[in-house]
């Protein structure tokens, strides 16, 4: 059976490194925080070029902590993409804010700078961008918009740790940037995990405070914070994977090129476009397919698994319906609606046998 993401092949490839790193943590008796987590944070900061990297319990926690650190208050509006995983909008709502859904561009599928600008009101406090499927959003335009309107910017790079835009690393475009180490991510651990990145010393201090029960000194709680931390065992796993990340990204890009070559020759199927100046981690390899039901049948006949990221615009999700209708969170996002009808993601990682998938498809299409 072809796996959608082959985490087992990855474990086999670096098994002795994993076993050694895991054993060290287990023998150390230090399971939360401590030297392994600190070393990982230093390595993440160095890799991205951020002054600060602060690990936490998940990408969703990272978004919540970022919103708290930036001072989100009930009733504040935050512009988020309509076409993405729910976490950015969900975290805004959890803190009493109002997500305002911006449209995407129809080829790159990234949040559209023009749509962001149209959604700005007197209540807008910030923007959360998502580096969707592994490539960066259009930051030159978006950062200019944020600056000229006095808005903060959170870069959600859950899917794009390791991506670049004109040579600048993902996780360095926001006032705060975040990533997720969910196992299926390009840099994933063996459970939940996440991290925040910032160049700002003051924000870094706030983030650490919030993530650690509002406490700098044991049993002194300056604010009401939360408990969000990365386990040492996950940090050990991530340190091994980080050493191999650049090689894996090269393999991912080669695999994407092979898929692209095949699908570009087929009418009615278009791979997600990568913007000029971007390198992608290909967290997902995603196609836009005119006749999706017919293509799904081909995949099923060929025994190829697939996922639909994402089947519905966020503004249509039951949990946001009232918000959209009653509170006027804008939602006539034509490109998002179209994308939801056309997208399909194929099996993809550094260990995916793309040739075999293409060969199987050739037999049935
Ligand atoms: C764009 C985006 N943001 C946030 C998250 C949340 O990350 P986590 O699952 O680590 O909480 C995800 C996870 O899938 C994601 O894709």
mmCIF file of C-alpha atoms and ligand atoms in Angstrom:
data_model
loop_
_atom_site.group_PDB
_atom_site.id
_atom_site.type_symbol
_atom_site.label_atom_id
_atom_site.label_comp_id
_atom_site.label_asym_id
_atom_site.label_seq_id
_atom_site.Cartn_x
_atom_site.Cartn_y
_atom_site.Cartn_z
ATOM 1 C CA UNK A 1 0.000 0.000 0.000
ATOM 2 C CA UNK A 2 1.281 3.461 -0.876
ATOM 3 C CA UNK A 3 1.372 5.636 2.268
ATOM 4 C CA UNK A 4 0.228 9.260 1.971
ATOM 5 C CA UNK A 5 3.288 10.307 3.998
ATOM 6 C CA UNK A 6 5.957 7.697 4.645
ATOM 7 C CA UNK A 7 7.035 8.440 8.233
ATOM 8 C CA UNK A 8 8.087 4.825 8.691
ATOM 9 C CA UNK A 9 10.604 4.955 5.841
ATOM 10 C CA UNK A 10 12.009 8.133 7.345
ATOM 11 C CA UNK A 11 12.422 6.442 10.737
ATOM 12 C CA UNK A 12 14.192 3.483 9.107
ATOM 13 C CA UNK A 13 16.576 5.838 7.290
ATOM 14 C CA UNK A 14 17.859 7.547 10.475
ATOM 15 C CA UNK A 15 16.983 4.820 12.976
ATOM 16 C CA UNK A 16 20.296 4.575 14.822
ATOM 17 C CA UNK A 17 20.369 8.368 15.275
ATOM 18 C CA UNK A 18 16.811 8.372 16.616
ATOM 19 C CA UNK A 19 17.462 5.486 19.011
ATOM 20 C CA UNK A 20 20.564 7.118 20.411
ATOM 21 C CA UNK A 21 18.910 10.535 20.832
ATOM 22 C CA UNK A 22 15.767 9.057 22.405
ATOM 23 C CA UNK A 23 17.793 6.865 24.773
ATOM 24 C CA UNK A 24 19.832 9.839 25.931
ATOM 25 C CA UNK A 25 16.698 11.731 26.950
ATOM 26 C CA UNK A 26 15.152 8.708 28.654
ATOM 27 C CA UNK A 27 18.364 8.080 30.611
ATOM 28 C CA UNK A 28 18.745 11.751 31.558
ATOM 29 C CA UNK A 29 15.557 11.903 33.611
ATOM 30 C CA UNK A 30 14.918 15.384 32.173
ATOM 31 C CA UNK A 31 11.703 15.136 30.171
ATOM 32 C CA UNK A 32 10.360 18.684 29.932
ATOM 33 C CA UNK A 33 12.564 21.645 29.019
ATOM 34 C CA UNK A 34 16.251 21.230 29.832
ATOM 35 C CA UNK A 35 19.326 21.005 27.625
ATOM 36 C CA UNK A 36 17.834 19.109 24.662
ATOM 37 C CA UNK A 37 15.011 21.619 24.268
ATOM 38 C CA UNK A 38 17.399 24.550 24.730
ATOM 39 C CA UNK A 39 19.804 23.182 22.124
ATOM 40 C CA UNK A 40 16.945 22.631 19.680
ATOM 41 C CA UNK A 41 15.756 26.225 20.190
ATOM 42 C CA UNK A 42 19.245 27.519 19.440
ATOM 43 C CA UNK A 43 19.388 25.352 16.297
ATOM 44 C CA UNK A 44 15.952 26.498 15.119
ATOM 45 C CA UNK A 45 16.923 30.141 15.617
ATOM 46 C CA UNK A 46 20.173 29.628 13.700
ATOM 47 C CA UNK A 47 18.478 27.726 10.867
ATOM 48 C CA UNK A 48 15.844 30.406 10.291
ATOM 49 C CA UNK A 49 17.938 33.463 11.123
ATOM 50 C CA UNK A 50 15.584 34.497 13.943
ATOM 51 C CA UNK A 51 16.897 36.146 17.073
ATOM 52 C CA UNK A 52 14.583 33.942 19.158
ATOM 53 C CA UNK A 53 13.002 30.512 18.731
ATOM 54 C CA UNK A 54 10.715 29.385 21.555
ATOM 55 C CA UNK A 55 9.218 25.911 21.489
ATOM 56 C CA UNK A 56 5.731 25.098 22.763
ATOM 57 C CA UNK A 57 3.070 22.385 22.812
ATOM 58 C CA UNK A 58 1.657 22.678 19.269
ATOM 59 C CA UNK A 59 1.205 24.997 16.302
ATOM 60 C CA UNK A 60 -2.246 25.888 17.601
ATOM 61 C CA UNK A 61 -0.780 26.840 20.987
ATOM 62 C CA UNK A 62 1.869 28.868 19.170
ATOM 63 C CA UNK A 63 -0.858 30.884 17.397
ATOM 64 C CA UNK A 64 -2.718 31.453 20.673
ATOM 65 C CA UNK A 65 0.455 32.536 22.460
ATOM 66 C CA UNK A 66 1.340 34.868 19.573
ATOM 67 C CA UNK A 67 -2.111 36.512 19.703
ATOM 68 C CA UNK A 68 -1.830 36.945 23.481
ATOM 69 C CA UNK A 69 1.691 38.366 23.192
ATOM 70 C CA UNK A 70 0.494 40.884 20.604
ATOM 71 C CA UNK A 71 -2.346 41.947 22.911
ATOM 72 C CA UNK A 72 -5.458 40.722 21.060
ATOM 73 C CA UNK A 73 -8.598 41.893 22.852
ATOM 74 C CA UNK A 74 -12.237 40.820 22.540
ATOM 75 C CA UNK A 75 -13.855 42.452 19.504
ATOM 76 C CA UNK A 76 -10.572 42.984 17.656
ATOM 77 C CA UNK A 77 -10.658 41.977 14.002
ATOM 78 C CA UNK A 78 -7.905 39.822 12.555
ATOM 79 C CA UNK A 79 -7.631 39.093 8.840
ATOM 80 C CA UNK A 80 -7.019 35.391 8.137
ATOM 81 C CA UNK A 81 -7.076 33.286 4.963
ATOM 82 C CA UNK A 82 -10.408 31.692 4.052
ATOM 83 C CA UNK A 83 -8.617 28.746 2.448
ATOM 84 C CA UNK A 84 -6.519 26.955 5.058
ATOM 85 C CA UNK A 85 -6.606 24.731 8.133
ATOM 86 C CA UNK A 86 -8.934 26.094 10.816
ATOM 87 C CA UNK A 87 -6.301 26.902 13.479
ATOM 88 C CA UNK A 88 -5.640 30.614 12.741
ATOM 89 C CA UNK A 89 -9.343 31.565 12.709
ATOM 90 C CA UNK A 90 -10.117 29.256 15.625
ATOM 91 C CA UNK A 91 -7.437 30.794 17.857
ATOM 92 C CA UNK A 92 -8.718 34.308 17.123
ATOM 93 C CA UNK A 93 -12.264 33.267 18.109
ATOM 94 C CA UNK A 94 -11.048 31.468 21.257
ATOM 95 C CA UNK A 95 -9.642 34.778 22.503
ATOM 96 C CA UNK A 96 -12.801 36.738 21.659
ATOM 97 C CA UNK A 97 -11.486 38.229 18.432
ATOM 98 C CA UNK A 98 -13.262 38.246 15.067
ATOM 99 C CA UNK A 99 -11.611 36.492 12.128
ATOM 100 C CA UNK A 100 -12.219 38.264 8.835
ATOM 101 C CA UNK A 101 -11.763 35.884 5.940
ATOM 102 C CA UNK A 102 -9.602 37.040 3.043
ATOM 103 C CA UNK A 103 -9.536 35.387 -0.363
ATOM 104 C CA UNK A 104 -6.552 33.690 -2.043
ATOM 105 C CA UNK A 105 -4.996 34.029 -5.474
ATOM 106 C CA UNK A 106 -6.173 31.298 -7.805
ATOM 107 C CA UNK A 107 -2.779 29.872 -8.868
ATOM 108 C CA UNK A 108 -0.451 30.023 -5.860
ATOM 109 C CA UNK A 109 -3.420 29.595 -3.483
ATOM 110 C CA UNK A 110 -1.831 32.036 -1.011
ATOM 111 C CA UNK A 111 -3.741 34.752 0.853
ATOM 112 C CA UNK A 112 -4.246 37.675 -1.517
ATOM 113 C CA UNK A 113 -2.704 41.025 -0.539
ATOM 114 C CA UNK A 114 -5.481 42.860 -2.416
ATOM 115 C CA UNK A 115 -8.156 40.956 -0.507
ATOM 116 C CA UNK A 116 -6.414 41.739 2.808
ATOM 117 C CA UNK A 117 -6.444 45.423 1.982
ATOM 118 C CA UNK A 118 -10.165 45.337 1.130
ATOM 119 C CA UNK A 119 -10.963 43.762 4.516
ATOM 120 C CA UNK A 120 -9.255 46.375 6.711
ATOM 121 C CA UNK A 121 -11.578 48.361 9.004
ATOM 122 C CA UNK A 122 -11.098 50.596 12.037
ATOM 123 C CA UNK A 123 -11.314 47.456 14.197
ATOM 124 C CA UNK A 124 -8.557 45.535 12.396
ATOM 125 C CA UNK A 125 -5.578 44.879 14.643
ATOM 126 C CA UNK A 126 -3.558 42.369 12.689
ATOM 127 C CA UNK A 127 -3.115 39.837 9.912
ATOM 128 C CA UNK A 128 -2.368 36.130 10.144
ATOM 129 C CA UNK A 129 -0.860 34.831 6.913
ATOM 130 C CA UNK A 130 -0.468 31.113 6.206
ATOM 131 C CA UNK A 131 2.389 29.790 4.061
ATOM 132 C CA UNK A 132 -0.001 27.372 2.443
ATOM 133 C CA UNK A 133 1.220 23.929 1.347
ATOM 134 C CA UNK A 134 4.827 24.969 1.953
ATOM 135 C CA UNK A 135 5.512 28.229 0.098
ATOM 136 C CA UNK A 136 5.552 31.721 1.532
ATOM 137 C CA UNK A 137 2.670 34.163 1.137
ATOM 138 C CA UNK A 138 3.455 37.374 -0.821
ATOM 139 C CA UNK A 139 5.295 39.134 2.011
ATOM 140 C CA UNK A 140 6.601 42.183 0.196
ATOM 141 C CA UNK A 141 3.058 43.413 -0.400
ATOM 142 C CA UNK A 142 1.612 42.121 2.869
ATOM 143 C CA UNK A 143 4.306 43.642 5.061
ATOM 144 C CA UNK A 144 3.801 46.985 3.316
ATOM 145 C CA UNK A 145 0.063 46.800 3.965
ATOM 146 C CA UNK A 146 0.622 45.892 7.639
ATOM 147 C CA UNK A 147 3.110 48.716 8.064
ATOM 148 C CA UNK A 148 1.021 51.378 6.372
ATOM 149 C CA UNK A 149 -2.089 50.471 8.437
ATOM 150 C CA UNK A 150 -0.244 49.961 11.743
ATOM 151 C CA UNK A 151 -1.189 46.265 11.940
ATOM 152 C CA UNK A 152 0.820 43.437 13.427
ATOM 153 C CA UNK A 153 1.618 40.371 11.344
ATOM 154 C CA UNK A 154 1.666 36.733 12.457
ATOM 155 C CA UNK A 155 3.244 34.391 9.903
ATOM 156 C CA UNK A 156 1.769 30.907 10.225
ATOM 157 C CA UNK A 157 4.505 28.723 8.806
ATOM 158 C CA UNK A 158 3.123 25.449 10.179
ATOM 159 C CA UNK A 159 3.475 23.972 6.695
ATOM 160 C CA UNK A 160 6.621 25.746 5.568
ATOM 161 C CA UNK A 161 9.541 25.443 7.975
ATOM 162 C CA UNK A 162 12.520 25.398 5.595
ATOM 163 C CA UNK A 163 10.892 27.383 2.763
ATOM 164 C CA UNK A 164 12.481 30.582 1.438
ATOM 165 C CA UNK A 165 11.368 33.742 -0.370
ATOM 166 C CA UNK A 166 14.056 35.574 -2.334
ATOM 167 C CA UNK A 167 16.606 33.887 -0.058
ATOM 168 C CA UNK A 168 14.914 34.883 3.208
ATOM 169 C CA UNK A 169 13.823 31.995 5.428
ATOM 170 C CA UNK A 170 10.232 31.280 6.356
ATOM 171 C CA UNK A 171 9.554 31.995 10.041
ATOM 172 C CA UNK A 172 11.210 35.430 9.741
ATOM 173 C CA UNK A 173 8.451 37.418 7.995
ATOM 174 C CA UNK A 174 6.070 38.075 10.897
ATOM 175 C CA UNK A 175 6.348 40.208 13.994
ATOM 176 C CA UNK A 176 5.863 36.731 15.374
ATOM 177 C CA UNK A 177 6.107 33.644 13.182
ATOM 178 C CA UNK A 178 5.029 30.172 14.189
ATOM 179 C CA UNK A 179 5.468 26.609 13.051
ATOM 180 C CA UNK A 180 4.002 23.206 13.890
ATOM 181 C CA UNK A 181 5.879 19.964 14.488
ATOM 182 C CA UNK A 182 2.789 17.792 13.967
ATOM 183 C CA UNK A 183 4.132 14.437 12.666
ATOM 184 C CA UNK A 184 2.969 14.980 9.067
ATOM 185 C CA UNK A 185 4.673 18.367 8.725
ATOM 186 C CA UNK A 186 7.916 18.736 6.727
ATOM 187 C CA UNK A 187 9.713 18.991 10.096
ATOM 188 C CA UNK A 188 7.537 16.861 12.347
ATOM 189 C CA UNK A 189 8.076 15.117 15.687
ATOM 190 C CA UNK A 190 6.382 12.038 17.166
ATOM 191 C CA UNK A 191 3.502 13.847 18.817
ATOM 192 C CA UNK A 192 2.385 17.450 19.146
ATOM 193 C CA UNK A 193 4.840 20.317 19.140
ATOM 194 C CA UNK A 194 5.314 23.842 17.874
ATOM 195 C CA UNK A 195 7.517 26.908 17.992
ATOM 196 C CA UNK A 196 7.387 30.698 17.824
ATOM 197 C CA UNK A 197 9.998 32.939 16.232
ATOM 198 C CA UNK A 198 10.651 36.636 16.633
ATOM 199 C CA UNK A 199 13.410 39.183 16.220
ATOM 200 C CA UNK A 200 12.001 41.280 19.079
ATOM 201 C CA UNK A 201 13.511 40.739 22.540
ATOM 202 C CA UNK A 202 10.448 42.140 24.329
ATOM 203 C CA UNK A 203 8.036 39.869 22.438
ATOM 204 C CA UNK A 204 10.307 36.876 23.080
ATOM 205 C CA UNK A 205 10.145 37.534 26.825
ATOM 206 C CA UNK A 206 6.354 37.861 26.707
ATOM 207 C CA UNK A 207 6.050 34.619 24.741
ATOM 208 C CA UNK A 208 8.143 32.696 27.272
ATOM 209 C CA UNK A 209 6.129 34.208 30.106
ATOM 210 C CA UNK A 210 2.758 33.278 28.563
ATOM 211 C CA UNK A 211 3.838 29.737 27.666
ATOM 212 C CA UNK A 212 5.093 29.087 31.212
ATOM 213 C CA UNK A 213 2.089 29.938 33.419
ATOM 214 C CA UNK A 214 2.965 33.643 33.371
ATOM 215 C CA UNK A 215 5.996 32.852 35.470
ATOM 216 C CA UNK A 216 9.658 33.855 35.237
ATOM 217 C CA UNK A 217 10.498 32.967 38.829
ATOM 218 C CA UNK A 218 9.134 29.743 40.242
ATOM 219 C CA UNK A 219 5.715 30.227 41.879
ATOM 220 C CA UNK A 220 5.603 33.928 41.028
ATOM 221 C CA UNK A 221 2.912 34.439 38.364
ATOM 222 C CA UNK A 222 3.020 37.907 36.807
ATOM 223 C CA UNK A 223 0.130 37.218 34.428
ATOM 224 C CA UNK A 224 -2.297 34.370 33.836
ATOM 225 C CA UNK A 225 -0.520 32.340 31.208
ATOM 226 C CA UNK A 226 -0.808 28.764 30.039
ATOM 227 C CA UNK A 227 1.157 25.542 30.061
ATOM 228 C CA UNK A 228 2.572 24.925 26.617
ATOM 229 C CA UNK A 229 5.931 23.224 26.267
ATOM 230 C CA UNK A 230 7.764 20.792 24.068
ATOM 231 C CA UNK A 231 8.834 17.475 25.594
ATOM 232 C CA UNK A 232 12.552 16.724 25.581
ATOM 233 C CA UNK A 233 11.929 13.481 23.689
ATOM 234 C CA UNK A 234 10.247 15.439 20.881
ATOM 235 C CA UNK A 235 13.126 17.899 20.877
ATOM 236 C CA UNK A 236 15.553 14.988 20.509
ATOM 237 C CA UNK A 237 13.588 13.616 17.539
ATOM 238 C CA UNK A 238 13.455 17.075 15.944
ATOM 239 C CA UNK A 239 17.202 17.595 16.364
ATOM 240 C CA UNK A 240 17.834 14.417 14.348
ATOM 241 C CA UNK A 241 15.334 15.426 11.651
ATOM 242 C CA UNK A 242 16.650 18.990 11.453
ATOM 243 C CA UNK A 243 20.092 17.629 10.504
ATOM 244 C CA UNK A 244 18.504 15.909 7.497
ATOM 245 C CA UNK A 245 16.003 18.617 6.582
ATOM 246 C CA UNK A 246 17.926 20.287 3.757
ATOM 247 C CA UNK A 247 18.576 16.926 2.053
ATOM 248 C CA UNK A 248 14.917 16.018 2.458
ATOM 249 C CA UNK A 249 13.808 19.348 1.025
ATOM 250 C CA UNK A 250 15.963 18.698 -2.061
ATOM 251 C CA UNK A 251 14.327 15.287 -2.483
ATOM 252 C CA UNK A 252 10.894 16.817 -2.020
ATOM 253 C CA UNK A 253 11.659 19.384 -4.711
ATOM 254 C CA UNK A 254 12.881 16.637 -7.086
ATOM 255 C CA UNK A 255 9.711 14.655 -6.421
ATOM 256 C CA UNK A 256 7.589 17.734 -7.099
ATOM 257 C CA UNK A 257 9.415 18.302 -10.400
ATOM 258 C CA UNK A 258 8.607 14.728 -11.496
ATOM 259 C CA UNK A 259 4.951 15.139 -10.609
ATOM 260 C CA UNK A 260 4.871 18.570 -12.316
ATOM 261 C CA UNK A 261 6.330 17.174 -15.532
ATOM 262 C CA UNK A 262 3.673 14.472 -15.677
ATOM 263 C CA UNK A 263 0.665 16.589 -14.737
ATOM 264 C CA UNK A 264 1.580 19.657 -16.797
ATOM 265 C CA UNK A 265 1.086 17.497 -19.887
ATOM 266 C CA UNK A 266 -2.469 16.577 -18.903
ATOM 267 C CA UNK A 267 -5.280 18.874 -19.908
ATOM 268 C CA UNK A 268 -7.543 20.002 -17.089
ATOM 269 C CA UNK A 269 -4.934 19.365 -14.360
ATOM 270 C CA UNK A 270 -2.686 22.159 -13.044
ATOM 271 C CA UNK A 271 -0.185 21.819 -10.207
ATOM 272 C CA UNK A 272 -0.266 24.562 -7.558
ATOM 273 C CA UNK A 273 2.049 27.262 -8.907
ATOM 274 C CA UNK A 274 5.132 28.243 -6.942
ATOM 275 C CA UNK A 275 5.600 32.037 -6.968
ATOM 276 C CA UNK A 276 8.755 33.643 -8.393
ATOM 277 C CA UNK A 277 11.387 33.873 -5.667
ATOM 278 C CA UNK A 278 9.808 31.104 -3.546
ATOM 279 C CA UNK A 279 11.137 27.674 -2.685
ATOM 280 C CA UNK A 280 8.503 25.335 -1.281
ATOM 281 C CA UNK A 281 8.708 22.579 1.314
ATOM 282 C CA UNK A 282 5.751 20.929 -0.455
ATOM 283 C CA UNK A 283 4.017 20.148 2.811
ATOM 284 C CA UNK A 284 1.349 19.113 0.338
ATOM 285 C CA UNK A 285 1.709 18.409 -3.365
ATOM 286 C CA UNK A 286 -1.567 19.844 -4.574
ATOM 287 C CA UNK A 287 -3.273 19.822 -7.962
ATOM 288 C CA UNK A 288 -6.160 21.870 -9.280
ATOM 289 C CA UNK A 289 -8.334 19.475 -11.242
ATOM 290 C CA UNK A 290 -11.220 20.586 -13.474
ATOM 291 C CA UNK A 291 -13.059 17.250 -13.315
ATOM 292 C CA UNK A 292 -12.156 16.157 -9.797
ATOM 293 C CA UNK A 293 -14.698 13.313 -9.499
ATOM 294 C CA UNK A 294 -13.232 11.631 -12.639
ATOM 295 C CA UNK A 295 -9.658 12.055 -11.386
ATOM 296 C CA UNK A 296 -10.580 10.636 -7.970
ATOM 297 C CA UNK A 297 -11.873 7.516 -9.719
ATOM 298 C CA UNK A 298 -8.520 7.140 -11.513
ATOM 299 C CA UNK A 299 -6.688 7.427 -8.196
ATOM 300 C CA UNK A 300 -8.967 4.882 -6.585
ATOM 301 C CA UNK A 301 -8.532 2.466 -9.512
ATOM 302 C CA UNK A 302 -4.761 2.873 -9.247
ATOM 303 C CA UNK A 303 -4.750 2.362 -5.450
ATOM 304 C CA UNK A 304 -3.314 5.816 -4.785
ATOM 305 C CA UNK A 305 -4.388 7.568 -1.575
ATOM 306 C CA UNK A 306 -5.270 11.270 -1.642
ATOM 307 C CA UNK A 307 -6.532 14.061 0.589
ATOM 308 C CA UNK A 308 -8.596 17.129 -0.114
ATOM 309 C CA UNK A 309 -7.006 20.154 1.513
ATOM 310 C CA UNK A 310 -9.493 21.809 2.046
ATOM 311 C CA UNK A 311 -13.013 20.759 1.083
ATOM 312 C CA UNK A 312 -14.768 23.891 2.420
ATOM 313 C CA UNK A 313 -13.951 27.579 2.797
ATOM 314 C CA UNK A 314 -13.572 28.404 6.471
ATOM 315 C CA UNK A 315 -16.397 30.927 6.208
ATOM 316 C CA UNK A 316 -18.739 28.010 5.452
ATOM 317 C CA UNK A 317 -17.711 25.967 8.491
ATOM 318 C CA UNK A 318 -20.618 25.468 10.907
ATOM 319 C CA UNK A 319 -18.622 27.008 13.775
ATOM 320 C CA UNK A 320 -18.175 30.307 11.887
ATOM 321 C CA UNK A 321 -21.641 30.541 10.254
ATOM 322 C CA UNK A 322 -23.100 32.874 12.841
ATOM 323 C CA UNK A 323 -20.016 35.022 12.860
ATOM 324 C CA UNK A 324 -20.119 35.392 9.106
ATOM 325 C CA UNK A 325 -23.856 36.102 8.916
ATOM 326 C CA UNK A 326 -24.508 38.112 12.052
ATOM 327 C CA UNK A 327 -21.237 39.907 12.630
ATOM 328 C CA UNK A 328 -20.490 40.526 8.986
ATOM 329 C CA UNK A 329 -17.162 38.739 8.713
ATOM 330 C CA UNK A 330 -16.630 39.209 4.965
ATOM 331 C CA UNK A 331 -16.914 36.070 2.914
ATOM 332 C CA UNK A 332 -17.579 36.332 -0.810
ATOM 333 C CA UNK A 333 -14.270 34.745 -1.699
ATOM 334 C CA UNK A 334 -14.597 33.454 -5.254
ATOM 335 C CA UNK A 335 -11.089 31.971 -5.620
ATOM 336 C CA UNK A 336 -11.381 30.112 -2.315
ATOM 337 C CA UNK A 337 -14.766 28.669 -3.289
ATOM 338 C CA UNK A 338 -13.359 27.513 -6.649
ATOM 339 C CA UNK A 339 -10.211 26.038 -5.095
ATOM 340 C CA UNK A 340 -12.247 23.954 -2.638
ATOM 341 C CA UNK A 341 -13.978 22.311 -5.620
ATOM 342 C CA UNK A 342 -10.774 21.588 -7.539
ATOM 343 C CA UNK A 343 -7.942 20.778 -5.118
ATOM 344 C CA UNK A 344 -6.510 17.381 -4.456
ATOM 345 C CA UNK A 345 -3.276 16.463 -2.669
ATOM 346 C CA UNK A 346 -1.227 13.414 -3.620
ATOM 347 C CA UNK A 347 1.100 11.183 -1.549
ATOM 348 C CA UNK A 348 4.192 13.203 -0.864
ATOM 349 C CA UNK A 349 7.373 13.292 1.198
ATOM 350 C CA UNK A 350 11.110 12.796 0.659
ATOM 351 C CA UNK A 351 10.556 9.007 0.646
ATOM 352 C CA UNK A 352 7.596 8.873 -1.738
ATOM 353 C CA UNK A 353 8.126 6.733 -4.825
ATOM 354 C CA UNK A 354 6.715 9.249 -7.294
ATOM 355 C CA UNK A 355 7.759 7.159 -10.319
ATOM 356 C CA UNK A 356 5.607 4.266 -9.105
ATOM 357 C CA UNK A 357 2.606 6.558 -8.605
ATOM 358 C CA UNK A 358 3.024 8.047 -12.084
ATOM 359 C CA UNK A 359 3.400 4.579 -13.615
ATOM 360 C CA UNK A 360 0.192 3.421 -11.901
ATOM 361 C CA UNK A 361 -1.653 6.519 -13.111
ATOM 362 C CA UNK A 362 -0.461 6.009 -16.697
ATOM 363 C CA UNK A 363 -2.097 2.584 -16.662
ATOM 364 C CA UNK A 364 -5.526 3.889 -15.653
ATOM 365 C CA UNK A 365 -5.778 7.342 -17.235
HETATM 366 C C1 LIG B 1 -1.669 26.271 8.584
HETATM 367 C C2 LIG B 1 -1.711 25.589 9.916
HETATM 368 N N1 LIG B 1 -1.728 26.323 11.029
HETATM 369 C C3 LIG B 1 -1.751 25.757 12.240
HETATM 370 C C4 LIG B 1 -1.772 24.393 12.386
HETATM 371 C C5 LIG B 1 -1.880 23.813 13.757
HETATM 372 O O1 LIG B 1 -0.770 23.065 14.146
HETATM 373 P P1 LIG B 1 -0.899 21.926 15.259
HETATM 374 O O2 LIG B 1 -1.585 20.766 14.653
HETATM 375 O O3 LIG B 1 0.529 21.638 15.632
HETATM 376 O O4 LIG B 1 -1.638 22.508 16.393
HETATM 377 C C6 LIG B 1 -1.739 23.583 11.255
HETATM 378 C C7 LIG B 1 -1.748 22.116 11.415
HETATM 379 O O5 LIG B 1 -2.175 21.357 10.636
HETATM 380 C C8 LIG B 1 -1.714 24.195 9.985
HETATM 381 O O6 LIG B 1 -1.701 23.470 8.857
#
